[in-house]
JSON list of C-alpha atoms in Angstrom, two decimals:
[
{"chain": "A", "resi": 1, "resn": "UNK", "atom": "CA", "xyz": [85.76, 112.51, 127.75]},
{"chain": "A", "resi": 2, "resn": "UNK", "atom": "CA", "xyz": [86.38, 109.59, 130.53]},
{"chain": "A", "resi": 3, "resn": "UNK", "atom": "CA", "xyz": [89.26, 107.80, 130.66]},
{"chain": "A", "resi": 4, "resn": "UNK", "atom": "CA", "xyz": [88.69, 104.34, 131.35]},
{"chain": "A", "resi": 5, "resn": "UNK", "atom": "CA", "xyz": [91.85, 102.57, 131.74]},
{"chain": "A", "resi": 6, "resn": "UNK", "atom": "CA", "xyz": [95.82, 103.26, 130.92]},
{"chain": "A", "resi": 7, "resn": "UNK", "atom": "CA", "xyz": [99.02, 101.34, 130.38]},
{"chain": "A", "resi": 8, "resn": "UNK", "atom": "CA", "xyz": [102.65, 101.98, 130.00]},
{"chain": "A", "resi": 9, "resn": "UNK", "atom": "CA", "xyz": [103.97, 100.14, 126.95]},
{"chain": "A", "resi": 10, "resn": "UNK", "atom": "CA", "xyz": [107.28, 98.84, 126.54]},
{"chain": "A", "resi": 11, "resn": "UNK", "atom": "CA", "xyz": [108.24, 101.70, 123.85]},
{"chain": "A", "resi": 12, "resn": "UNK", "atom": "CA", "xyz": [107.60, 103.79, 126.44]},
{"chain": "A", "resi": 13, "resn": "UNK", "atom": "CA", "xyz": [104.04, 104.86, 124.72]},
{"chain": "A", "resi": 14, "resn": "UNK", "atom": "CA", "xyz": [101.18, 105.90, 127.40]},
{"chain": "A", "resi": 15, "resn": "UNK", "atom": "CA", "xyz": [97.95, 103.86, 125.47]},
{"chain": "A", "resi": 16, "resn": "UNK", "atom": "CA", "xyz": [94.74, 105.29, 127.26]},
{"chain": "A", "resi": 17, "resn": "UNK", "atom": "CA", "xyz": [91.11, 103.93, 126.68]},
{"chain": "A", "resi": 18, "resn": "UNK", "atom": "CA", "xyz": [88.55, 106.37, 126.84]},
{"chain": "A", "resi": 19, "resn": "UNK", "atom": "CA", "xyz": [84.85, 106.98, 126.00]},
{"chain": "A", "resi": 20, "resn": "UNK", "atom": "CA", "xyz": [82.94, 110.01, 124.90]},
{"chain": "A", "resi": 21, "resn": "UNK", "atom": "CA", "xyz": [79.23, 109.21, 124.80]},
{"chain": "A", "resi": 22, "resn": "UNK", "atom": "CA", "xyz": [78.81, 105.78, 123.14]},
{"chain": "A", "resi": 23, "resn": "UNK", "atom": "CA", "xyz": [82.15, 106.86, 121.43]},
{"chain": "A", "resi": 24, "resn": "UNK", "atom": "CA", "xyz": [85.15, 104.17, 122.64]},
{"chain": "A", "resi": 25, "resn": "UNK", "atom": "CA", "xyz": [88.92, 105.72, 121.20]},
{"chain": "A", "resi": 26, "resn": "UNK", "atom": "CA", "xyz": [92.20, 104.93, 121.78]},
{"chain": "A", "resi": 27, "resn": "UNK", "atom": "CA", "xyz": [94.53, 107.41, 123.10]},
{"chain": "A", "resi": 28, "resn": "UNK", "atom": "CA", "xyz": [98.47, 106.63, 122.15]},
{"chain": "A", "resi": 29, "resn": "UNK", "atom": "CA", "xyz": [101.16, 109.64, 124.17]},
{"chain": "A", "resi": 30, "resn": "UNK", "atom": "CA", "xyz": [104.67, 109.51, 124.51]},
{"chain": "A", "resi": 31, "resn": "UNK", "atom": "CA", "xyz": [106.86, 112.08, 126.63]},
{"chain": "A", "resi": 32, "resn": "UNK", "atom": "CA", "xyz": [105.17, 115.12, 128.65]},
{"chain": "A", "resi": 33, "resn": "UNK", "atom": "CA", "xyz": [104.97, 118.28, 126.59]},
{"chain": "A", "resi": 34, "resn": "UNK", "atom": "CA", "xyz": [101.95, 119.22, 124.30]},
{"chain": "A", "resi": 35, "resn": "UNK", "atom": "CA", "xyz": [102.48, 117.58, 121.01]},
{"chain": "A", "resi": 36, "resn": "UNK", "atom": "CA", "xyz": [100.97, 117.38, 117.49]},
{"chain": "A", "resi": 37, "resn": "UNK", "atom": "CA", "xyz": [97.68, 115.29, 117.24]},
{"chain": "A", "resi": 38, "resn": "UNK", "atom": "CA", "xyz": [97.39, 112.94, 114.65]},
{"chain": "A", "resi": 39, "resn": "UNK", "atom": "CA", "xyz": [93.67, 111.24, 113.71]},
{"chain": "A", "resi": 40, "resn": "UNK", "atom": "CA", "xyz": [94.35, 107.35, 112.62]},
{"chain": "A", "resi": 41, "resn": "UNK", "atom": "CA", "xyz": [91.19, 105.78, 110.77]},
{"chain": "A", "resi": 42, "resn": "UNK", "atom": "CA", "xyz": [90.46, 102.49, 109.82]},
{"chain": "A", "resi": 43, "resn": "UNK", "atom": "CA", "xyz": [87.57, 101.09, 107.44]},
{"chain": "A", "resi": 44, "resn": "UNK", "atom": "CA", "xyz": [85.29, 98.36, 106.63]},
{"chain": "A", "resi": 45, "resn": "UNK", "atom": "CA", "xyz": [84.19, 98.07, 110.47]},
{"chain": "A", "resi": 46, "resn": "UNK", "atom": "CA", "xyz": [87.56, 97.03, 111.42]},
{"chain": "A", "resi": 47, "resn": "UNK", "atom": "CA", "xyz": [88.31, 97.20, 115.40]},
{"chain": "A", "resi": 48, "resn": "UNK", "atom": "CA", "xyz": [90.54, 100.36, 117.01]},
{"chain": "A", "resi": 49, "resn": "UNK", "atom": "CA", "xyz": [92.65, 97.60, 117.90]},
{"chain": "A", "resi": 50, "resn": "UNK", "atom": "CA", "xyz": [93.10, 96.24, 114.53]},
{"chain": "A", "resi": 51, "resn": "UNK", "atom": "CA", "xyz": [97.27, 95.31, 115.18]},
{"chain": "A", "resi": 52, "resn": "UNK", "atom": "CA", "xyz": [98.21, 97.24, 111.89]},
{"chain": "A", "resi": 53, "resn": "UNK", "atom": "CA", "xyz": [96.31, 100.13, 113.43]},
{"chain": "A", "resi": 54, "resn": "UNK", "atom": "CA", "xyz": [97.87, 99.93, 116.91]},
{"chain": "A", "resi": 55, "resn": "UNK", "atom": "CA", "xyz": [101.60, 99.68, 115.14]},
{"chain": "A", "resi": 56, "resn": "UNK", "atom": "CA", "xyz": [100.99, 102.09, 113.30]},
{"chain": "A", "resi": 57, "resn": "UNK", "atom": "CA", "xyz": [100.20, 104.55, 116.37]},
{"chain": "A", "resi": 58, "resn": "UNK", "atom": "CA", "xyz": [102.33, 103.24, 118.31]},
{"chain": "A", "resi": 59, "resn": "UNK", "atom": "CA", "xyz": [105.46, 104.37, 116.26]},
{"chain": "A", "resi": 60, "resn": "UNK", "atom": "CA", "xyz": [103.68, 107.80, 115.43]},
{"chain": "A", "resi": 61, "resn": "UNK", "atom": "CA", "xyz": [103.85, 108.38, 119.23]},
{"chain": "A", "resi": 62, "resn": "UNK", "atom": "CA", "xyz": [106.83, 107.59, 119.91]},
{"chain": "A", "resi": 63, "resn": "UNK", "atom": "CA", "xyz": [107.95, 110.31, 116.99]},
{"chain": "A", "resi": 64, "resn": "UNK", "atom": "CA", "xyz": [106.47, 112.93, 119.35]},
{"chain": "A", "resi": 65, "resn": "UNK", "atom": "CA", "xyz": [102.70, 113.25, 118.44]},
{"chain": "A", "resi": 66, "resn": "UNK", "atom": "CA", "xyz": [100.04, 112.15, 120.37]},
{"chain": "A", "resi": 67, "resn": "UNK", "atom": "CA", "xyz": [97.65, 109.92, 118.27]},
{"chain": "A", "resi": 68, "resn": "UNK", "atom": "CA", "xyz": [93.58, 109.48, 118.86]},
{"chain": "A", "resi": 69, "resn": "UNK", "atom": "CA", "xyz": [91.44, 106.54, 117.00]},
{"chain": "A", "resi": 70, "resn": "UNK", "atom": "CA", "xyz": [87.99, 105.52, 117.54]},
{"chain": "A", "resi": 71, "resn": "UNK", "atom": "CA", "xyz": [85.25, 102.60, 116.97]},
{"chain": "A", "resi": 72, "resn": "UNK", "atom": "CA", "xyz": [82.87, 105.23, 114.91]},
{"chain": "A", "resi": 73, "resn": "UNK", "atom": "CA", "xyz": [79.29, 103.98, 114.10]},
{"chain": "A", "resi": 74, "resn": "UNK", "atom": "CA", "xyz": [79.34, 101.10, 112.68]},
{"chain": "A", "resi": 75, "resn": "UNK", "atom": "CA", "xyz": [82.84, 100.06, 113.70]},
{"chain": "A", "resi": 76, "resn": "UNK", "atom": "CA", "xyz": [84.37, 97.68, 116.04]},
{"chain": "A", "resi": 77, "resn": "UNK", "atom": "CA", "xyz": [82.12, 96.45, 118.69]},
{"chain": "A", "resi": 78, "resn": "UNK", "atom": "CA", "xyz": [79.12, 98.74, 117.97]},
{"chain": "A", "resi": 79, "resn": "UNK", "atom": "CA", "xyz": [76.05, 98.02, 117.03]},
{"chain": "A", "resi": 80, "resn": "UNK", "atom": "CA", "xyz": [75.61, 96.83, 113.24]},
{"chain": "A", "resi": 81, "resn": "UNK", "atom": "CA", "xyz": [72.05, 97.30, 111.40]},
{"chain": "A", "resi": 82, "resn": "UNK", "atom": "CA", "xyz": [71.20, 94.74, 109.44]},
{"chain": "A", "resi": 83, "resn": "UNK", "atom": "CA", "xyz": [71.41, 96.33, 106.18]},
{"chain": "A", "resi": 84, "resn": "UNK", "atom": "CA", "xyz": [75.14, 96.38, 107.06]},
{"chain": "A", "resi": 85, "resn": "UNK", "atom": "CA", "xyz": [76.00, 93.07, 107.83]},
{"chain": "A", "resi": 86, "resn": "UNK", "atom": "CA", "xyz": [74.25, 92.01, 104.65]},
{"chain": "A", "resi": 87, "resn": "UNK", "atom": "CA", "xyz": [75.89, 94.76, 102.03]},
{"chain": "A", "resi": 88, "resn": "UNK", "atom": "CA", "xyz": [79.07, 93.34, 103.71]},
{"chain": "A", "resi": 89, "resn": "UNK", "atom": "CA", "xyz": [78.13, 89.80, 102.86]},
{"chain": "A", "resi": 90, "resn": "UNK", "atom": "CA", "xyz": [77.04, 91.60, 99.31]},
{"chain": "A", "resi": 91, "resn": "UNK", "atom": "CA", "xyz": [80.36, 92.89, 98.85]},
{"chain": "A", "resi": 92, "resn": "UNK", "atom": "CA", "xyz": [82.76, 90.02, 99.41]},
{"chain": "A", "resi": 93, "resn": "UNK", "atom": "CA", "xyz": [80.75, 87.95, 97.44]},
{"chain": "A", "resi": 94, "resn": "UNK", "atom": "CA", "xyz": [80.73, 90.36, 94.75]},
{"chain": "A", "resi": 95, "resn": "UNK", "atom": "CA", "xyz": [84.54, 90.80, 95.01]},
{"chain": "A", "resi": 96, "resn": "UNK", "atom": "CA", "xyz": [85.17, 86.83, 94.97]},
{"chain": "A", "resi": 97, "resn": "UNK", "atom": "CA", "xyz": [83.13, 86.58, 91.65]},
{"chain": "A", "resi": 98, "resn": "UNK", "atom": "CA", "xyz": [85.07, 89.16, 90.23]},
{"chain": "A", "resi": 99, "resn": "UNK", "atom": "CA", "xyz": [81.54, 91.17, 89.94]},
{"chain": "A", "resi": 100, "resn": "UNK", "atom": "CA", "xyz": [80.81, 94.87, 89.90]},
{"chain": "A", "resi": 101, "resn": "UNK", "atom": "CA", "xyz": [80.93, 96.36, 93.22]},
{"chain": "A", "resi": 102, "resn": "UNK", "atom": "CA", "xyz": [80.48, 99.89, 92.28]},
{"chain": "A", "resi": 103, "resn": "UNK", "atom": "CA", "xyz": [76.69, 100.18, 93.73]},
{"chain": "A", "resi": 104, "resn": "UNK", "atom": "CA", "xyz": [77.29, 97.91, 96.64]},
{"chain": "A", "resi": 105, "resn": "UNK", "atom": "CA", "xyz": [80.23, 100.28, 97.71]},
{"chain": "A", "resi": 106, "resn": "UNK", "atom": "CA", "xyz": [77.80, 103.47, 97.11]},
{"chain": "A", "resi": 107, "resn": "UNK", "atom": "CA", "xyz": [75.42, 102.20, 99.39]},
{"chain": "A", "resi": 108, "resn": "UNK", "atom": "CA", "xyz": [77.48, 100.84, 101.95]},
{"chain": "A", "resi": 109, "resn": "UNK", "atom": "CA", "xyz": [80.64, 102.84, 102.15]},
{"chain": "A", "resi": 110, "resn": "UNK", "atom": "CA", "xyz": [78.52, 106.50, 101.45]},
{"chain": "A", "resi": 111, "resn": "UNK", "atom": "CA", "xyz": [76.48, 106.11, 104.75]},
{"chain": "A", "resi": 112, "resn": "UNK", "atom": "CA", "xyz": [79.27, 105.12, 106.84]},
{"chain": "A", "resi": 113, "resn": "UNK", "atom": "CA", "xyz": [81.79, 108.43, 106.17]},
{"chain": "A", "resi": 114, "resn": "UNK", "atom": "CA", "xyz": [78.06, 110.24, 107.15]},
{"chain": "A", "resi": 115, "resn": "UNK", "atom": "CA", "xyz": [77.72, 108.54, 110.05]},
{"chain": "A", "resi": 116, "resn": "UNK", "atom": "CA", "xyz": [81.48, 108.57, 111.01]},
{"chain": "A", "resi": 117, "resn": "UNK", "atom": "CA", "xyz": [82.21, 112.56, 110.06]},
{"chain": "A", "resi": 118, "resn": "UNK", "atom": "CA", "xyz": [80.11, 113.60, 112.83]},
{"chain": "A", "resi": 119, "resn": "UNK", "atom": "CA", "xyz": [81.31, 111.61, 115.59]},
{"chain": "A", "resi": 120, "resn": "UNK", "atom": "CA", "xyz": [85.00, 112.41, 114.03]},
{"chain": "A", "resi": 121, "resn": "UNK", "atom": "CA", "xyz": [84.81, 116.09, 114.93]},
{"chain": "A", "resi": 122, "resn": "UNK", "atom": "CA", "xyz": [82.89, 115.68, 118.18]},
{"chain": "A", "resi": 123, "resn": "UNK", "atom": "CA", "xyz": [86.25, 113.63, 119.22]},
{"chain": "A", "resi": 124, "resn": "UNK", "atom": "CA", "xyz": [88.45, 116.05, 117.78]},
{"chain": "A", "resi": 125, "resn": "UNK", "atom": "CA", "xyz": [86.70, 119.01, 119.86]},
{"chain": "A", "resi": 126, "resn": "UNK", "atom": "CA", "xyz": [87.76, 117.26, 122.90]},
{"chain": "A", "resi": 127, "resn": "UNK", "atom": "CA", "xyz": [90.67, 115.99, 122.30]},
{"chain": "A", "resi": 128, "resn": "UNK", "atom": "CA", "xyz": [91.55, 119.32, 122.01]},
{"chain": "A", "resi": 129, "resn": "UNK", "atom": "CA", "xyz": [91.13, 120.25, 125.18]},
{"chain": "A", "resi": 130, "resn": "UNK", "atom": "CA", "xyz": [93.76, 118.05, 126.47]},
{"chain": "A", "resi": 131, "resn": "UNK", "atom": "CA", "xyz": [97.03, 119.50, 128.26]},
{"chain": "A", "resi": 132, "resn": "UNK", "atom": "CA", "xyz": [98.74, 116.90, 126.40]},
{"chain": "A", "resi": 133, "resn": "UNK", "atom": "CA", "xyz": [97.95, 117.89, 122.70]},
{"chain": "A", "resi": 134, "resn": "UNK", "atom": "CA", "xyz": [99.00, 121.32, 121.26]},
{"chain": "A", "resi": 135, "resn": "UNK", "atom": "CA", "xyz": [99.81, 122.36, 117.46]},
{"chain": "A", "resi": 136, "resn": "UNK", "atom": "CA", "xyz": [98.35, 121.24, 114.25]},
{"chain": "A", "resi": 137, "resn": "UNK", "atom": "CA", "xyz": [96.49, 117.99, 114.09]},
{"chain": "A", "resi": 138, "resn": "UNK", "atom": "CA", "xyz": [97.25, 115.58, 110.89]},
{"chain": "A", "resi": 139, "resn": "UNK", "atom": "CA", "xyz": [94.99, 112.81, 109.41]},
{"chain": "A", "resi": 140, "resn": "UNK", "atom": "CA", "xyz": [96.33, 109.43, 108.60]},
{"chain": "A", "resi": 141, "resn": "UNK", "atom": "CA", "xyz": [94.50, 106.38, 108.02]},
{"chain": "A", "resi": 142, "resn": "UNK", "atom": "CA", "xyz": [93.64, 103.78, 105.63]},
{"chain": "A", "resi": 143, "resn": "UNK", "atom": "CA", "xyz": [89.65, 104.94, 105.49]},
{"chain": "A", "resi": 144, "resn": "UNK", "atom": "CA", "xyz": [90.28, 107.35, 102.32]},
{"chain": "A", "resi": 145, "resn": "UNK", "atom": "CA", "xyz": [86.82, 108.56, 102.04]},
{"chain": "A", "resi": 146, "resn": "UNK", "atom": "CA", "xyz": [86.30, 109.40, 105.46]},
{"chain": "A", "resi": 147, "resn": "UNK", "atom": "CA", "xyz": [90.14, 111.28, 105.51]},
{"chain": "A", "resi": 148, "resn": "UNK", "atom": "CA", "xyz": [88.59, 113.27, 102.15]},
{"chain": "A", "resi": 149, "resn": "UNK", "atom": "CA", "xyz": [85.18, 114.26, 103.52]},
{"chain": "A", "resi": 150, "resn": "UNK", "atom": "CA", "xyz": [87.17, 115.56, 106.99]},
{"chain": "A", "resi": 151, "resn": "UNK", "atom": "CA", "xyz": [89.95, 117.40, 105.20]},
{"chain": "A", "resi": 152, "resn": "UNK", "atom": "CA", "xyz": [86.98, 119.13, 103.08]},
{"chain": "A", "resi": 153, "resn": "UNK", "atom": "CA", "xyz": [84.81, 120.18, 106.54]},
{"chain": "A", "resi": 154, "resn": "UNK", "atom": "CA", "xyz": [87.35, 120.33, 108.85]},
{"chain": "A", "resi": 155, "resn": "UNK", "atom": "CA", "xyz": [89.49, 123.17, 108.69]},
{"chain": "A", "resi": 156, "resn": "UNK", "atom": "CA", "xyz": [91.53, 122.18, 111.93]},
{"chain": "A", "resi": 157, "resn": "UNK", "atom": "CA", "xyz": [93.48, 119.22, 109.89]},
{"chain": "A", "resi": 158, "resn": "UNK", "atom": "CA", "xyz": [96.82, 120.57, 108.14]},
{"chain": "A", "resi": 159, "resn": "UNK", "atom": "CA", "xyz": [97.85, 117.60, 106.42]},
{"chain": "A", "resi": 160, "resn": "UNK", "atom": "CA", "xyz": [96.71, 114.29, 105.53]},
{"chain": "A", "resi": 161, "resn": "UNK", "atom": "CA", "xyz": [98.02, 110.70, 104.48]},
{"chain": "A", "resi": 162, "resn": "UNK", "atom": "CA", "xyz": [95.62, 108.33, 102.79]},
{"chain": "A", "resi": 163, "resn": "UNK", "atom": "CA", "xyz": [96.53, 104.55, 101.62]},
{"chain": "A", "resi": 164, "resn": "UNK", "atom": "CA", "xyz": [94.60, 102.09, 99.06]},
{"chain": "A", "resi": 165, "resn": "UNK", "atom": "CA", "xyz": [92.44, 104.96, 97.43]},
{"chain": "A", "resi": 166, "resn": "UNK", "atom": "CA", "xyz": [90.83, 102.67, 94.52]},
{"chain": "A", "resi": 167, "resn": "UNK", "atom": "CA", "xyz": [87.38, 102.41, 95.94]},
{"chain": "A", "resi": 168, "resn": "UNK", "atom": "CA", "xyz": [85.80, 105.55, 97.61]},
{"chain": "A", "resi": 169, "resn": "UNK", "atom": "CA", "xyz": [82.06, 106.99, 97.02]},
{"chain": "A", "resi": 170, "resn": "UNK", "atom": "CA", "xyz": [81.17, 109.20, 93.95]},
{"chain": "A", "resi": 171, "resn": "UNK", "atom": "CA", "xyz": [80.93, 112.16, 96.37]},
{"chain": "A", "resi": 172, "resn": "UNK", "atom": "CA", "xyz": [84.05, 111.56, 97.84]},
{"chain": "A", "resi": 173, "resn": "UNK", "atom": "CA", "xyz": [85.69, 111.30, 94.84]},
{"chain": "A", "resi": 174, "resn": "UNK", "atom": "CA", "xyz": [84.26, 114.74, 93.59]},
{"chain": "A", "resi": 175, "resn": "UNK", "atom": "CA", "xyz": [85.17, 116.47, 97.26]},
{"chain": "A", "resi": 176, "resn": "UNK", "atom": "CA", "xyz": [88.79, 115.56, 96.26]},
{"chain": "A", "resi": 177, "resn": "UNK", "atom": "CA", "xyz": [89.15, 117.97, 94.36]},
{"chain": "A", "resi": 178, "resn": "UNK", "atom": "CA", "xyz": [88.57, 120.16, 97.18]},
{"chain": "A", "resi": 179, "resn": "UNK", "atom": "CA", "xyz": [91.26, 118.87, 99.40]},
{"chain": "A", "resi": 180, "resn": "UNK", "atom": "CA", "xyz": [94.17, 121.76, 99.05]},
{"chain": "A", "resi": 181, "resn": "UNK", "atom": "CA", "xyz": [96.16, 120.81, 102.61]},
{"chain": "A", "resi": 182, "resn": "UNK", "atom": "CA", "xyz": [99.54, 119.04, 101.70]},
{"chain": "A", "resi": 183, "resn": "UNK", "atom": "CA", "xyz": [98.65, 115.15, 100.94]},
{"chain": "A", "resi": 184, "resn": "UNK", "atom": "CA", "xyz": [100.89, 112.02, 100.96]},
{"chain": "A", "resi": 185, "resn": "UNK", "atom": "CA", "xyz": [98.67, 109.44, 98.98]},
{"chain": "A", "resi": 186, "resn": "UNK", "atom": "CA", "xyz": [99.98, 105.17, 99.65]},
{"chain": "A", "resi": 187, "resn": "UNK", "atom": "CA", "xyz": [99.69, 103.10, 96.76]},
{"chain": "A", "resi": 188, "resn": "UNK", "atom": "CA", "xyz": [100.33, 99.12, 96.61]},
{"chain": "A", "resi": 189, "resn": "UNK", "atom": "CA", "xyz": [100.57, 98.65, 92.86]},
{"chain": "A", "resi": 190, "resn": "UNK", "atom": "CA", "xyz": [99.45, 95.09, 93.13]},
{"chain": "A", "resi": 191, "resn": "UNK", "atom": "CA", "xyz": [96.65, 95.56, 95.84]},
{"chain": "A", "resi": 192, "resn": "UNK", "atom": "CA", "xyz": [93.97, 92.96, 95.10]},
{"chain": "A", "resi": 193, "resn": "UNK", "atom": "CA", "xyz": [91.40, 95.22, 96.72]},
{"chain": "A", "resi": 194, "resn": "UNK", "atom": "CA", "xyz": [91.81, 98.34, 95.44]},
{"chain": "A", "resi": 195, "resn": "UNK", "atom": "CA", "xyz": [91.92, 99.13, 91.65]},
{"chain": "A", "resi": 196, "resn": "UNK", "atom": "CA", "xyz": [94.89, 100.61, 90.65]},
{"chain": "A", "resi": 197, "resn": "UNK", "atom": "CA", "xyz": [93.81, 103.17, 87.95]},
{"chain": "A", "resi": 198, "resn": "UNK", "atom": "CA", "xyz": [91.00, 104.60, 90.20]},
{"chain": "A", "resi": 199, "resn": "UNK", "atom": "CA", "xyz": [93.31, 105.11, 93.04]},
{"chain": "A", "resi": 200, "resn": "UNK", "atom": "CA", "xyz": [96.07, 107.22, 90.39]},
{"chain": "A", "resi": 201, "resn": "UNK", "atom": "CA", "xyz": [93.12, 108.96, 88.98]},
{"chain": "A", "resi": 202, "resn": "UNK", "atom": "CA", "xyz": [91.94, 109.79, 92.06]},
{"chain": "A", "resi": 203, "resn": "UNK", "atom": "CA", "xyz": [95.25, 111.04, 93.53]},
{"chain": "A", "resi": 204, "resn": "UNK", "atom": "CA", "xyz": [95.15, 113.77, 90.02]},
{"chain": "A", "resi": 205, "resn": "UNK", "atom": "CA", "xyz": [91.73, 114.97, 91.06]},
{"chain": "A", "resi": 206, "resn": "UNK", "atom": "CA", "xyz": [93.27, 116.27, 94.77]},
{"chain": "A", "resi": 207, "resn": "UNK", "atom": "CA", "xyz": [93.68, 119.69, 94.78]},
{"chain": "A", "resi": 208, "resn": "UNK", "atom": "CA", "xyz": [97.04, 120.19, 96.78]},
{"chain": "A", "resi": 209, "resn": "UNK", "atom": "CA", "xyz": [100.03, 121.96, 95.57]},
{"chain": "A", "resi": 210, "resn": "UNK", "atom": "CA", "xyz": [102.11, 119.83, 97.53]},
{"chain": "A", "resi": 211, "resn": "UNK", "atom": "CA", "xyz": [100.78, 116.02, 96.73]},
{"chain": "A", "resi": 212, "resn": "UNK", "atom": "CA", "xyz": [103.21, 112.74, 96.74]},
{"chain": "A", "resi": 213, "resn": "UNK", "atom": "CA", "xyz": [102.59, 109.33, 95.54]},
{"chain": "A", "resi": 214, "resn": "UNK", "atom": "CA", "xyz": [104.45, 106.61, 97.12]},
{"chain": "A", "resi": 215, "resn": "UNK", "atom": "CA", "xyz": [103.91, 103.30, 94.50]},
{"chain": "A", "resi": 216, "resn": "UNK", "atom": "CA", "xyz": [105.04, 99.86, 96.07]},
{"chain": "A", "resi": 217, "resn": "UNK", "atom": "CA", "xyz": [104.80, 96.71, 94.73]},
{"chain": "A", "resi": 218, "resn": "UNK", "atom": "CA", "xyz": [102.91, 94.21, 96.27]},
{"chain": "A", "resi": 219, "resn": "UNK", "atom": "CA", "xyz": [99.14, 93.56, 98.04]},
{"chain": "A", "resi": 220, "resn": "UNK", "atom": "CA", "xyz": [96.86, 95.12, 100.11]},
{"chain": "A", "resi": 221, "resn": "UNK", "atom": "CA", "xyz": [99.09, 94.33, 103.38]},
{"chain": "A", "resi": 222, "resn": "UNK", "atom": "CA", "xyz": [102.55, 94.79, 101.86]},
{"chain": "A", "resi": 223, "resn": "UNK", "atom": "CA", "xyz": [103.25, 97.90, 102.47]},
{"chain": "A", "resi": 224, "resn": "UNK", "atom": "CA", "xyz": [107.23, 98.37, 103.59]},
{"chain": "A", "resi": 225, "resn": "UNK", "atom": "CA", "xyz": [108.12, 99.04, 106.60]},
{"chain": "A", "resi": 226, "resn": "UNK", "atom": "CA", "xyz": [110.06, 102.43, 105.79]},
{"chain": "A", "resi": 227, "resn": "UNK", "atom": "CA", "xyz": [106.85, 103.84, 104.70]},
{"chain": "A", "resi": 228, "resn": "UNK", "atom": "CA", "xyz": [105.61, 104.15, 107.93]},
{"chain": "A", "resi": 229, "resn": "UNK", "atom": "CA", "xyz": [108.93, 106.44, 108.50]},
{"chain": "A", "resi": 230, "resn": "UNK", "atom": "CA", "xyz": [108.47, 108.39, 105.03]},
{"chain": "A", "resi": 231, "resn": "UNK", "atom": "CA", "xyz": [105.08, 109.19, 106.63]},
{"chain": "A", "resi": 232, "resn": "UNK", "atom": "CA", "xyz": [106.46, 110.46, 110.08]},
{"chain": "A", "resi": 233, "resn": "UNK", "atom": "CA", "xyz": [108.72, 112.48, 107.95]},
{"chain": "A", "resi": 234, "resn": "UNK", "atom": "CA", "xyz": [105.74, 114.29, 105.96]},
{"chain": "A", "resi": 235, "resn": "UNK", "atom": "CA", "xyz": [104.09, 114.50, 109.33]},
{"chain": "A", "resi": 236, "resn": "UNK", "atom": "CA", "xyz": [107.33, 116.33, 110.98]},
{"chain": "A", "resi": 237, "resn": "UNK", "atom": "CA", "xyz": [107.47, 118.92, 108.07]},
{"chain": "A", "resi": 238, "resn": "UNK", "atom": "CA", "xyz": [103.80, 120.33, 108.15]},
{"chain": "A", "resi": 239, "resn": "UNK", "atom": "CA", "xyz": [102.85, 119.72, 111.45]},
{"chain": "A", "resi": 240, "resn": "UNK", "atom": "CA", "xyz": [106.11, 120.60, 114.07]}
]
């Protein structure tokens, strides 16, 4: 892992750049001794720097954990095949029509978490070794199906948060079950983007013990502010 650059934010949160191979991640530390690492994802090719992504950390640091995101394949400035771009085209053009998606998703969304899992963990085994990070490591992102497939292989995460749940791959959706580490599962009842039954039926397949829906009202982006603290709270009890 090679640091390439670092700044001192105004919260007080150390933000480092750093690469790992063709890997580019975003490292987010507040304060000096080893804290709690938390994994923030984002989806559909989004940027590490996505704002909602960088708020998002940015907070979660400054509650005491250090937080690590990356560009996986696929992602942010990396290379795109073709195939991509176009089953992106495919897909909001299906979802502007009001058309099935269902197949488009499979064969889009299925070969990204494969793609992404890998590089995940390779991150994860150096983070790691960081002075900085120490304790259990948590999972909280927006990308559902990748948070699934990593909470099924990866026995180092302890608990998880997931948001906007209503489209995710067959096989993700049948590794669910699976999942038995304590879960806090988002939910925007009126998200345009997400379908509302699938995400509640999908939050009954988990397997935890210890599961919590949080229902809002409103879209894809509307999620309340105090959220973002209910989530630091879930964090605080299973992973300090």
């Amino acid at each position: 892992m090679h640091f390439t650059s670092e700044q001192r934010l105004d919260d007080g949160v150390l933000e480092r750049e750093f690469t790992l191979g063709e890997i580019p991640g975003t490292l987010w530390t507040s304060g000096s001794a080893p804290a709690p690492l938390v994994l923030m994802a984002h989806n559909n090719g989004l940027p590490k720097a996505e704002p909602r992504l960088v708020a998002r950390a940015r907070y979660t640091a400054a509650r005491g954990y250090t937080v690590a995101t990356i560009d996986a394949a696929g992602c942010g400035d990396r290379p795109r095949s073709a195939s991509d771009e176009q089953a992106r085209a495919d897909l909001r053009r299906a979802m502007q029509a009001g058309e099935p998606v269902d197949e488009i998703l499979e064969s889009f969304i299925g070969p990204l978490v494969e793609n992404a899992v890998p590089e995940w963990r390779t991150t994860l085994d150096a983070l790691l070794e960081l002075p900085e990070i120490g304790g259990p490591v948590g999972y909280s992102g927006g990308w559902t199906a990748l948070g699934i497939r990593l909470a099924v292989v990866e026995p180092r995460i302890a608990a998880a948060g997931f948001f906007a749940g209503g489209y995710v791959p067959r096989a993700q959706r049948e590794e669910a079950r699976q999942v038995t580490i304590p879960l806090l599962f988002l939910l925007q009842w009126d998200d345009e983007g997400n379908p509302r039954q699938r995400a509640l039926d999908l939050f009954e397949a988990f397997g935890s013990k210890e599961k919590t829906l949080h229902a809002n009202p409103g879209g894809h982006t509307g999620t309340p502010w105090f959220e973002l603290e209910d989530a630091c709270r879930f964090l605080d009890r299973h992973l300090k």
